[in-house]
Short mmCIF file of C-alpha atoms in Angstrom, two decimals:
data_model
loop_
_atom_site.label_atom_id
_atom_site.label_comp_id
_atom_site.label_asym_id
_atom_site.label_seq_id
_atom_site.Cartn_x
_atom_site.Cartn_y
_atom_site.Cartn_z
CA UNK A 1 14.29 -4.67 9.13
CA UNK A 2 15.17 -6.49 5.73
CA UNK A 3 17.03 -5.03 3.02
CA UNK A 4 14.37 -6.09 0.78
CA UNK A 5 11.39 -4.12 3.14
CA UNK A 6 13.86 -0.98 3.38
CA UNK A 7 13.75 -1.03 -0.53
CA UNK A 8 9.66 -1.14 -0.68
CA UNK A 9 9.71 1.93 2.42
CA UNK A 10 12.56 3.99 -0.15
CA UNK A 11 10.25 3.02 -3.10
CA UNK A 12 7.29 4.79 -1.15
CA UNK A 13 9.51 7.32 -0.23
CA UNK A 14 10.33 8.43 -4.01
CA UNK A 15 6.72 7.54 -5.05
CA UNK A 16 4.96 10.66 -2.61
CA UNK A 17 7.81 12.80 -3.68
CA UNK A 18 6.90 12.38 -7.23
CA UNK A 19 3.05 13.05 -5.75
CA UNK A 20 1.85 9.56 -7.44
CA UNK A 21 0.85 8.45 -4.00
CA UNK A 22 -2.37 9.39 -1.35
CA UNK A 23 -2.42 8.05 1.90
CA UNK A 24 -5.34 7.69 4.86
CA UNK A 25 -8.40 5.83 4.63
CA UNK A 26 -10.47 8.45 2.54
CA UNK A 27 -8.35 9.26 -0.02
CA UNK A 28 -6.53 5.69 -0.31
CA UNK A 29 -10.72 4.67 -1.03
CA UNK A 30 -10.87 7.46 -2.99
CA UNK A 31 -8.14 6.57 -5.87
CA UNK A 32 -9.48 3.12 -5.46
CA UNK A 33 -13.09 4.04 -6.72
CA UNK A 34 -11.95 6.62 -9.25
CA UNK A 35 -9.54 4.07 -10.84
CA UNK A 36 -6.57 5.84 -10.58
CA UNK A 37 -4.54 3.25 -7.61
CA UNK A 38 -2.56 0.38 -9.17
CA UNK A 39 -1.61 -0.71 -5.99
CA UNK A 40 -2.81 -0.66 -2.27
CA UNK A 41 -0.33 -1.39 0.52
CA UNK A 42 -2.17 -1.90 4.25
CA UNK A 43 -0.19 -1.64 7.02
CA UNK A 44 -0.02 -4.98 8.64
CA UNK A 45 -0.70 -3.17 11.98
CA UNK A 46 -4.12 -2.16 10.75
CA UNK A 47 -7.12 -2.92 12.40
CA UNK A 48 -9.16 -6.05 11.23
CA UNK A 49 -11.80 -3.83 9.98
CA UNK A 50 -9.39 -1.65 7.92
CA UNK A 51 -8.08 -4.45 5.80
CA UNK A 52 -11.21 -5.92 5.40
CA UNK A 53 -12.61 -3.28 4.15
CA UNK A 54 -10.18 -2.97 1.79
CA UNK A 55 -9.46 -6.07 0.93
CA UNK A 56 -13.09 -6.41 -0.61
CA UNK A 57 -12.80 -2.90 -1.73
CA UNK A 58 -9.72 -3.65 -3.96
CA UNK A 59 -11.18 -7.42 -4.50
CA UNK A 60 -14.42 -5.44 -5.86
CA UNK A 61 -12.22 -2.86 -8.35
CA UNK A 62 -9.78 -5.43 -8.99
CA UNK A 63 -6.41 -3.47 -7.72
CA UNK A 64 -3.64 -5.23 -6.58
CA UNK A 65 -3.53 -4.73 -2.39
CA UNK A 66 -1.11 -6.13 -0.17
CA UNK A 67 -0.60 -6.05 3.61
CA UNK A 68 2.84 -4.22 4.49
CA UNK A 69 5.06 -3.18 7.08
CA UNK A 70 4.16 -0.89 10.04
CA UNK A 71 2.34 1.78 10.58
CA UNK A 72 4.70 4.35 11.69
CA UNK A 73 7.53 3.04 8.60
CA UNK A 74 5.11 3.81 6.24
CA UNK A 75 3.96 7.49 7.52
CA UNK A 76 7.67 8.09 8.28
CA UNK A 77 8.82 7.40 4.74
CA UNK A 78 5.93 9.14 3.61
CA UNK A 79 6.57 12.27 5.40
CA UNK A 80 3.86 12.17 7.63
CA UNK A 81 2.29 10.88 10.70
CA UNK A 82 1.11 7.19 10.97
CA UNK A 83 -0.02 5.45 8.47
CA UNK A 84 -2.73 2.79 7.88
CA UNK A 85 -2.45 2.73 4.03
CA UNK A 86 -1.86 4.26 1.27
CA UNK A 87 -2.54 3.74 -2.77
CA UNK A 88 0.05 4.06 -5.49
CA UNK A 89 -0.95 5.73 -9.05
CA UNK A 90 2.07 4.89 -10.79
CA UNK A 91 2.13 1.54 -12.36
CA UNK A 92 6.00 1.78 -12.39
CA UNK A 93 6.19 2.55 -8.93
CA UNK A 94 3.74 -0.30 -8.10
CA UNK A 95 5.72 -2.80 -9.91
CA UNK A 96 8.84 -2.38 -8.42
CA UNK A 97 6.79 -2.57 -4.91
CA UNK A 98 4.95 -5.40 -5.43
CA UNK A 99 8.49 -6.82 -6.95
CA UNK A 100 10.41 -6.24 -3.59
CA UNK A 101 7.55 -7.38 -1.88
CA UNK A 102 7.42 -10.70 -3.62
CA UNK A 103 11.58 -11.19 -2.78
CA UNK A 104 10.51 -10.84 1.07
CA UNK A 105 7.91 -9.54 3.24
CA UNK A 106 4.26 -8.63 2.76
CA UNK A 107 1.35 -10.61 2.02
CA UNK A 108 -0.95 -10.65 -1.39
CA UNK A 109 -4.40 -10.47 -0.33
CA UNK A 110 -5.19 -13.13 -3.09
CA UNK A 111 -9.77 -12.64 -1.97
CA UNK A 112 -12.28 -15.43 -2.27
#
């Protein structure tokens, strides 16, 4: 694993510690609609249907969402079991994601 995708799994990390993440399906669609995510990060390991669907969700509400390591790195750093994705409330937090992100490793879902 990059340096640079260790830094986005430490940034979630610090992110649910400070509570300014959810994670699983519902609530990651949750923050969506209610406007609170600045950022959604999809495992790339999802299924098909799971990034679709958000990927038109987040095209829809316009938040940024990106497709991002594996499942089990982000539920690990997160505390929890496996992870599909997850939403970030923080627009500091989300920055410095989408920041690392950009250096190496994940993919903008840039929509239609």
């Amino acid at each position: 694993m990059s340096d640079n995708n260790n830094k986005v799994l430490n940034l979630i990390g610090l992110a649910t510690r400070a509570g300014r993440t959810v994670s699983g399906e519902f609530s990651t669609e949750k923050a969506v609609k209610s406007g609170k995510a600045c950022l959604v990060i999809v495992s790339e390991e999802a299924s098909d249907n799971t990034r679709k669907k958000f990927a038109n969700m987040c095209t829809y509400y316009q938040v940024p969402i990106w497709f991002f390591g594996k499942k089990d790195e982000l539920g690990h750093h997160m505390g929890k079991e496996m992870r599909a994705s997850l939403a970030v409330l923080d627009e500091g937090f989300a920055r410095a994601m989408v920041k690392q992100m950009n250096i190496n490793g994940g993919s903008k879902y840039e929509g239609q």
